[in-house]
mmCIF file of C-alpha atoms in Angstrom:
data_model
loop_
_atom_site.group_PDB
_atom_site.id
_atom_site.type_symbol
_atom_site.label_atom_id
_atom_site.label_comp_id
_atom_site.label_asym_id
_atom_site.label_seq_id
_atom_site.Cartn_x
_atom_site.Cartn_y
_atom_site.Cartn_z
ATOM 1 C CA THR L 72 -34.080 86.084 -48.376
ATOM 2 C CA LEU L 73 -36.299 88.421 -46.255
ATOM 3 C CA LYS L 74 -34.511 87.150 -42.971
ATOM 4 C CA ARG L 75 -31.104 87.391 -44.377
ATOM 5 C CA ALA L 76 -31.718 91.115 -45.730
ATOM 6 C CA LYS L 77 -32.919 92.074 -42.214
ATOM 7 C CA SER L 78 -29.999 90.612 -40.447
ATOM 8 C CA ASP L 79 -27.839 92.917 -42.509
ATOM 9 C CA LYS L 80 -27.048 96.247 -40.441
ATOM 10 C CA SER L 81 -26.304 98.333 -43.479
ATOM 11 C CA LEU L 82 -29.896 97.584 -44.661
ATOM 12 C CA THR L 83 -31.806 98.179 -41.214
ATOM 13 C CA ASP L 84 -29.766 100.829 -39.702
ATOM 14 C CA LYS L 85 -32.426 103.614 -39.212
ATOM 15 C CA LYS L 86 -29.982 106.335 -40.364
ATOM 16 C CA SER L 87 -29.622 104.765 -43.697
ATOM 17 C CA LYS L 88 -31.810 105.943 -46.448
ATOM 18 C CA TRP L 89 -32.273 102.339 -47.175
ATOM 19 C CA CYS L 90 -33.837 101.399 -44.014
ATOM 20 C CA ILE L 91 -37.211 100.381 -45.343
ATOM 21 C CA LEU L 92 -36.651 96.827 -44.290
ATOM 22 C CA ASN L 93 -36.348 98.218 -40.768
ATOM 23 C CA VAL L 94 -39.905 99.721 -41.228
ATOM 24 C CA ILE L 95 -41.284 96.424 -42.607
ATOM 25 C CA GLU L 96 -39.880 94.347 -39.765
ATOM 26 C CA ASN L 97 -41.348 96.551 -37.136
ATOM 27 C CA GLU L 98 -44.723 97.836 -38.364
ATOM 28 C CA MET L 99 -46.103 95.162 -40.900
ATOM 29 C CA CYS L 100 -47.180 91.403 -40.655
ATOM 30 C CA GLU L 101 -45.396 88.870 -42.757
ATOM 31 C CA GLU L 102 -48.104 89.058 -45.259
ATOM 32 C CA ASP L 103 -47.509 92.863 -45.609
ATOM 33 C CA GLN L 104 -43.897 92.527 -45.652
ATOM 34 C CA LEU L 105 -43.758 90.020 -48.898
ATOM 35 C CA GLU L 106 -46.413 92.036 -50.559
ATOM 36 C CA ILE L 107 -44.257 95.258 -50.127
ATOM 37 C CA ALA L 108 -41.149 93.245 -51.343
ATOM 38 C CA MET L 109 -42.716 91.944 -54.559
ATOM 39 C CA GLU L 110 -43.867 95.723 -55.076
ATOM 40 C CA PHE L 111 -40.017 96.670 -54.792
ATOM 41 C CA LEU L 112 -39.232 93.684 -57.292
ATOM 42 C CA PHE L 113 -41.691 94.518 -59.934
ATOM 43 C CA THR L 114 -44.095 97.594 -59.410
ATOM 44 C CA GLY L 115 -41.139 99.745 -58.345
ATOM 45 C CA ALA L 116 -38.704 98.576 -61.140
ATOM 46 C CA SER L 117 -41.467 99.349 -63.834
ATOM 47 C CA SER L 118 -42.380 102.988 -62.535
ATOM 48 C CA VAL L 119 -38.779 104.062 -62.045
ATOM 49 C CA THR L 120 -37.726 103.118 -65.612
ATOM 50 C CA THR L 121 -40.889 104.753 -67.159
ATOM 51 C CA VAL L 122 -40.069 107.974 -65.043
ATOM 52 C CA LEU L 123 -36.484 107.868 -66.030
ATOM 53 C CA THR L 124 -37.414 107.538 -69.381
ATOM 54 C CA TRP L 125 -39.346 110.724 -69.460
ATOM 55 C CA LEU L 126 -37.163 112.490 -67.515
ATOM 56 C CA VAL L 127 -33.873 111.863 -69.636
ATOM 57 C CA TYR L 128 -36.226 112.849 -72.590
ATOM 58 C CA HIS L 129 -36.836 116.312 -71.069
ATOM 59 C CA ILE L 130 -33.275 116.842 -70.175
ATOM 60 C CA GLY L 131 -32.166 116.023 -73.858
ATOM 61 C CA GLU L 132 -34.966 118.173 -75.191
ATOM 62 C CA ASN L 133 -33.572 121.384 -73.463
ATOM 63 C CA PRO L 134 -29.853 121.679 -74.122
ATOM 64 C CA LYS L 135 -29.952 124.774 -71.273
ATOM 65 C CA LEU L 136 -31.291 122.802 -68.820
ATOM 66 C CA GLN L 137 -29.046 119.678 -69.317
ATOM 67 C CA GLU L 138 -26.228 122.219 -69.297
ATOM 68 C CA GLU L 139 -27.286 123.656 -65.923
ATOM 69 C CA ILE L 140 -27.467 119.960 -64.389
ATOM 70 C CA ARG L 141 -24.116 119.372 -65.717
ATOM 71 C CA GLN L 142 -22.670 122.222 -64.137
ATOM 72 C CA GLU L 143 -24.341 121.554 -60.740
ATOM 73 C CA LEU L 144 -23.086 117.968 -60.856
ATOM 74 C CA ARG L 145 -19.638 119.142 -61.518
ATOM 75 C CA LYS L 146 -19.615 121.379 -58.426
ATOM 76 C CA ILE L 147 -20.441 118.165 -56.555
ATOM 77 C CA ILE L 148 -17.451 116.107 -57.870
ATOM 78 C CA GLU L 149 -15.121 118.889 -57.508
ATOM 79 C CA LYS L 150 -16.159 119.554 -53.774
ATOM 80 C CA ASP L 151 -15.746 115.784 -53.145
ATOM 81 C CA SER L 152 -12.601 115.049 -54.905
ATOM 82 C CA SER L 153 -11.697 111.996 -52.626
ATOM 83 C CA SER L 154 -13.015 108.333 -53.449
ATOM 84 C CA SER L 155 -16.353 107.301 -52.485
ATOM 85 C CA PHE L 156 -17.309 103.893 -51.532
ATOM 86 C CA VAL L 157 -20.392 101.924 -51.767
ATOM 87 C CA ASP L 158 -21.136 99.864 -48.669
ATOM 88 C CA ILE L 159 -22.780 96.526 -49.512
ATOM 89 C CA GLY L 160 -22.938 95.134 -46.022
ATOM 90 C CA GLU L 161 -21.647 91.693 -45.302
ATOM 91 C CA TYR L 162 -20.199 91.284 -48.993
ATOM 92 C CA GLY L 163 -17.923 94.069 -48.059
ATOM 93 C CA ARG L 164 -17.350 97.493 -49.860
ATOM 94 C CA CYS L 165 -17.127 98.343 -53.658
ATOM 95 C CA HIS L 166 -14.086 100.252 -54.190
ATOM 96 C CA ASP L 167 -13.884 100.954 -57.862
ATOM 97 C CA PHE L 168 -16.216 104.025 -57.746
ATOM 98 C CA PRO L 169 -14.066 107.200 -57.261
ATOM 99 C CA SER L 170 -16.368 110.224 -57.480
ATOM 100 C CA SER L 171 -14.411 111.644 -60.406
ATOM 101 C CA ASP L 172 -15.997 108.883 -62.364
ATOM 102 C CA TRP L 173 -19.356 107.880 -60.769
ATOM 103 C CA ILE L 174 -21.728 110.048 -58.679
ATOM 104 C CA ILE L 175 -23.231 107.859 -55.684
ATOM 105 C CA SER L 176 -26.750 108.736 -54.077
ATOM 106 C CA ASP L 177 -25.100 109.879 -51.060
ATOM 107 C CA GLN L 178 -23.373 112.799 -52.835
ATOM 108 C CA LEU L 179 -26.856 114.018 -54.003
ATOM 109 C CA ASN L 180 -29.250 115.764 -51.617
ATOM 110 C CA ASN L 181 -31.843 118.811 -52.122
ATOM 111 C CA ASP L 182 -29.189 121.443 -51.117
ATOM 112 C CA ASN L 183 -26.543 120.623 -53.609
ATOM 113 C CA CYS L 184 -28.483 119.690 -56.689
ATOM 114 C CA PRO L 185 -31.711 121.757 -56.791
ATOM 115 C CA ILE L 186 -32.041 122.063 -60.398
ATOM 116 C CA LEU L 187 -31.940 118.049 -60.888
ATOM 117 C CA GLU L 188 -34.405 117.562 -57.898
ATOM 118 C CA ALA L 189 -36.747 120.377 -59.616
ATOM 119 C CA THR L 190 -36.616 118.605 -62.916
ATOM 120 C CA ILE L 191 -37.510 114.985 -61.447
ATOM 121 C CA LYS L 192 -40.447 116.807 -59.532
ATOM 122 C CA GLU L 193 -41.719 117.965 -62.664
ATOM 123 C CA THR L 194 -41.151 114.840 -64.623
ATOM 124 C CA LEU L 195 -43.315 113.258 -61.790
ATOM 125 C CA ARG L 196 -46.007 115.764 -62.342
ATOM 126 C CA MET L 197 -46.297 115.368 -65.753
ATOM 127 C CA TYR L 198 -45.970 111.849 -66.038
ATOM 128 C CA PRO L 199 -47.194 110.071 -62.552
ATOM 129 C CA PRO L 200 -46.050 106.483 -63.026
ATOM 130 C CA ILE L 201 -49.203 104.924 -61.171
ATOM 131 C CA HIS L 202 -52.590 105.285 -60.254
ATOM 132 C CA ILE L 203 -53.600 105.392 -56.571
ATOM 133 C CA GLY L 204 -56.313 103.212 -55.026
ATOM 134 C CA ARG L 205 -57.964 102.542 -51.731
ATOM 135 C CA LEU L 206 -60.693 100.177 -50.415
ATOM 136 C CA ALA L 207 -63.075 101.569 -48.035
ATOM 137 C CA LEU L 208 -63.337 99.926 -44.827
ATOM 138 C CA ALA L 209 -66.080 101.775 -43.343
ATOM 139 C CA ASP L 210 -69.013 104.070 -44.271
ATOM 140 C CA PHE L 211 -67.982 107.858 -44.509
ATOM 141 C CA ASP L 212 -68.693 111.264 -46.074
ATOM 142 C CA ILE L 213 -66.259 113.341 -48.282
ATOM 143 C CA THR L 214 -66.993 117.239 -48.623
ATOM 144 C CA THR L 215 -66.012 118.725 -51.649
ATOM 145 C CA ASN L 216 -64.525 122.297 -52.022
ATOM 146 C CA THR L 217 -67.945 123.472 -52.855
ATOM 147 C CA GLY L 218 -69.340 122.172 -49.387
ATOM 148 C CA LYS L 219 -71.362 119.058 -51.260
ATOM 149 C CA LYS L 220 -71.065 115.765 -49.211
ATOM 150 C CA ILE L 221 -70.631 112.778 -51.004
ATOM 151 C CA LYS L 222 -71.356 109.433 -49.336
ATOM 152 C CA VAL L 223 -68.768 106.549 -49.619
ATOM 153 C CA SER L 224 -70.121 103.092 -48.654
ATOM 154 C CA LYS L 225 -67.711 100.279 -47.189
ATOM 155 C CA GLY L 226 -66.349 98.015 -49.866
ATOM 156 C CA THR L 227 -66.219 100.849 -52.361
ATOM 157 C CA ASP L 228 -62.835 100.699 -54.686
ATOM 158 C CA ILE L 229 -61.649 104.394 -54.682
ATOM 159 C CA MET L 230 -59.106 105.357 -57.428
ATOM 160 C CA SER L 231 -57.437 108.715 -57.565
ATOM 161 C CA ASN L 232 -55.503 109.695 -61.089
ATOM 162 C CA PRO L 233 -52.809 111.837 -60.305
ATOM 163 C CA TRP L 234 -52.594 112.603 -64.069
ATOM 164 C CA PHE L 235 -55.984 114.764 -63.949
ATOM 165 C CA PHE L 236 -55.052 116.765 -60.845
ATOM 166 C CA GLN L 237 -51.384 117.209 -61.663
ATOM 167 C CA ARG L 238 -52.352 118.546 -65.190
ATOM 168 C CA ASN L 239 -55.064 120.595 -63.839
ATOM 169 C CA ALA L 240 -54.928 124.156 -64.831
ATOM 170 C CA ASN L 241 -56.371 125.349 -61.694
ATOM 171 C CA ASN L 242 -53.494 123.522 -59.789
ATOM 172 C CA PHE L 243 -50.305 124.204 -62.299
ATOM 173 C CA GLU L 244 -50.289 127.263 -64.660
ATOM 174 C CA ASN L 245 -49.746 125.744 -68.279
ATOM 175 C CA PRO L 246 -49.974 122.331 -66.921
ATOM 176 C CA HIS L 247 -49.100 120.446 -70.269
ATOM 177 C CA LYS L 248 -45.790 122.504 -70.272
ATOM 178 C CA PHE L 249 -42.572 121.007 -68.894
ATOM 179 C CA ASP L 250 -41.269 123.441 -66.568
ATOM 180 C CA HIS L 251 -38.577 122.716 -63.738
ATOM 181 C CA VAL L 252 -38.714 126.194 -62.482
ATOM 182 C CA ARG L 253 -41.924 125.964 -60.881
ATOM 183 C CA PHE L 254 -40.396 123.348 -58.435
ATOM 184 C CA LEU L 255 -37.286 125.438 -57.813
ATOM 185 C CA ASN L 256 -36.722 127.001 -54.145
ATOM 186 C CA LYS L 257 -40.050 125.107 -52.873
ATOM 187 C CA PRO L 258 -40.710 122.856 -50.144
ATOM 188 C CA TYR L 259 -40.988 119.361 -50.847
ATOM 189 C CA ASN L 260 -44.628 119.016 -50.211
ATOM 190 C CA VAL L 261 -46.216 121.151 -52.910
ATOM 191 C CA PRO L 262 -49.743 121.342 -52.957
ATOM 192 C CA SER L 263 -51.544 119.259 -55.658
ATOM 193 C CA TRP L 264 -48.445 117.423 -56.160
ATOM 194 C CA HIS L 265 -49.028 113.838 -55.039
ATOM 195 C CA PRO L 266 -47.371 111.236 -57.262
ATOM 196 C CA PHE L 267 -46.707 108.908 -54.370
ATOM 197 C CA SER L 268 -49.840 109.472 -52.848
ATOM 198 C CA LEU L 269 -49.899 110.781 -49.075
ATOM 199 C CA GLY L 270 -49.539 110.041 -45.502
ATOM 200 C CA VAL L 271 -48.891 106.553 -43.953
ATOM 201 C CA ARG L 272 -50.275 104.993 -46.854
ATOM 202 C CA SER L 273 -48.050 106.412 -49.310
ATOM 203 C CA CYS L 274 -45.646 104.685 -51.427
ATOM 204 C CA PRO L 275 -43.132 103.007 -49.217
ATOM 205 C CA GLY L 276 -40.590 103.005 -51.933
ATOM 206 C CA MET L 277 -40.612 106.992 -52.536
ATOM 207 C CA ARG L 278 -37.313 107.608 -50.960
ATOM 208 C CA ILE L 279 -35.435 104.696 -52.742
ATOM 209 C CA GLY L 280 -37.292 105.584 -55.947
ATOM 210 C CA MET L 281 -36.153 109.441 -55.751
ATOM 211 C CA ALA L 282 -32.523 108.151 -54.769
ATOM 212 C CA VAL L 283 -32.396 105.830 -57.879
ATOM 213 C CA LEU L 284 -33.718 108.292 -60.093
ATOM 214 C CA LYS L 285 -31.108 111.031 -58.989
ATOM 215 C CA THR L 286 -28.412 108.610 -59.218
ATOM 216 C CA ILE L 287 -28.956 107.203 -62.691
ATOM 217 C CA ALA L 288 -29.719 110.546 -64.121
ATOM 218 C CA ALA L 289 -26.834 112.226 -62.560
ATOM 219 C CA ASN L 290 -24.436 109.576 -63.930
ATOM 220 C CA ILE L 291 -25.986 109.822 -67.522
ATOM 221 C CA VAL L 292 -25.935 113.459 -67.885
ATOM 222 C CA MET L 293 -22.250 113.695 -66.509
ATOM 223 C CA LYS L 294 -21.036 110.868 -69.178
ATOM 224 C CA TYR L 295 -23.440 111.733 -72.219
ATOM 225 C CA GLN L 296 -24.674 114.602 -74.471
ATOM 226 C CA ILE L 297 -28.262 113.820 -74.703
ATOM 227 C CA GLU L 298 -30.355 114.631 -77.888
ATOM 228 C CA VAL L 299 -34.179 113.847 -78.576
ATOM 229 C CA GLY L 300 -34.752 111.890 -81.633
ATOM 230 C CA ASP L 301 -37.727 112.175 -83.919
ATOM 231 C CA SER L 302 -40.193 111.261 -81.117
ATOM 232 C CA ASN L 303 -42.970 113.843 -82.082
ATOM 233 C CA ILE L 304 -44.009 114.122 -78.363
ATOM 234 C CA SER L 305 -47.054 116.189 -77.639
ATOM 235 C CA HIS L 306 -47.587 117.168 -74.116
ATOM 236 C CA ASN L 307 -51.234 117.535 -74.479
ATOM 237 C CA ALA L 308 -51.589 113.874 -75.359
ATOM 238 C CA CYS L 309 -53.531 111.432 -73.113
ATOM 239 C CA CYS L 310 -53.888 107.838 -72.928
ATOM 240 C CA ASP L 311 -56.636 107.489 -75.327
ATOM 241 C CA ASN L 312 -56.593 104.753 -77.763
ATOM 242 C CA ASN L 313 -58.682 106.952 -80.378
ATOM 243 C CA SER L 314 -56.450 109.755 -80.313
ATOM 244 C CA SER L 315 -54.108 110.244 -83.050
ATOM 245 C CA ARG L 316 -51.259 110.960 -80.579
ATOM 246 C CA ALA L 317 -52.028 107.721 -78.482
ATOM 247 C CA SER L 318 -48.960 106.042 -79.613
ATOM 248 C CA GLN L 319 -46.876 108.156 -77.258
ATOM 249 C CA PHE L 320 -48.137 106.346 -74.205
ATOM 250 C CA ASP L 321 -48.669 102.668 -73.672
ATOM 251 C CA SER L 322 -52.145 102.557 -72.157
ATOM 252 C CA ASP L 323 -51.919 100.524 -68.733
ATOM 253 C CA MET L 324 -54.023 101.031 -65.443
ATOM 254 C CA MET L 325 -50.967 100.156 -63.464
ATOM 255 C CA LEU L 326 -48.395 102.265 -65.420
ATOM 256 C CA PRO L 327 -50.584 105.040 -67.182
ATOM 257 C CA CYS L 328 -47.742 107.145 -68.854
ATOM 258 C CA THR L 329 -45.379 104.296 -70.147
ATOM 259 C CA PRO L 330 -43.548 105.778 -73.051
ATOM 260 C CA ILE L 331 -43.368 104.286 -76.298
ATOM 261 C CA ASN L 332 -41.966 105.539 -79.845
ATOM 262 C CA THR L 333 -39.740 107.677 -77.889
ATOM 263 C CA TYR L 334 -36.244 108.031 -79.345
ATOM 264 C CA MET L 335 -32.861 109.692 -77.683
ATOM 265 C CA LYS L 336 -29.069 109.852 -78.892
ATOM 266 C CA PHE L 337 -26.286 109.794 -76.511
ATOM 267 C CA LYS L 338 -22.699 111.002 -77.578
ATOM 268 C CA SER L 339 -20.034 110.194 -74.965
ATOM 269 C CA ILE L 340 -18.500 112.910 -73.368
ATOM 270 C CA SER L 341 -15.540 113.706 -70.773
ATOM 271 C CA VAL L 342 -16.031 115.155 -67.701
#
């Protein structure tokens, strides 16, 4: 399956946002290729659906924000009134997706949907879908912001939980408040915002994940009026099984903010 996918030029074209298979082929051994493919199938799917649930919840919680996103998307549709097609490589082109009915990922970018982009980033700040782990391959020292040196020995498992530094009041004002405005008109790399980790070892599915989140959320907002049900979410809650608010999250090491007991209503609307 991996070899067949690599032979599909639409998936390996460097100009395509789906060219991760090209990276896999050129820079990774076969064992790493298979591991990344498995991550896309399992870890990626779970983390995207987790973030999507929180994203749609907060859009439904704020009618003003919901309408702002909807107006933003209407402008995209009005500008591109011609039919849009999805290229699926050797299988041809899917032609039943006119832009007036469906928004596809190629129509969405940072310039034409900044409010949706900021809302997704704020969701990822408050509900990072995964923990970040590394294995020390050699002895090294870490210098803290106070100048203290900490020795890390070879073979040490290092875990970094974005929940703590992305909800730290020293990094973000009112960290438990959902406020998409903090990401408006800001560069992509906002200090202390690292839900996908950093550098060459960052999440390989970041671009695909962001594209999927934008596309699904955009189509939900355009087709439905979202209302939040009686979920009684407290944004100060943590994954503490002894907390009276613990029922909001399913405590899990890989997916620490999996939503449970979260309810929404969807009412069909006309574009």
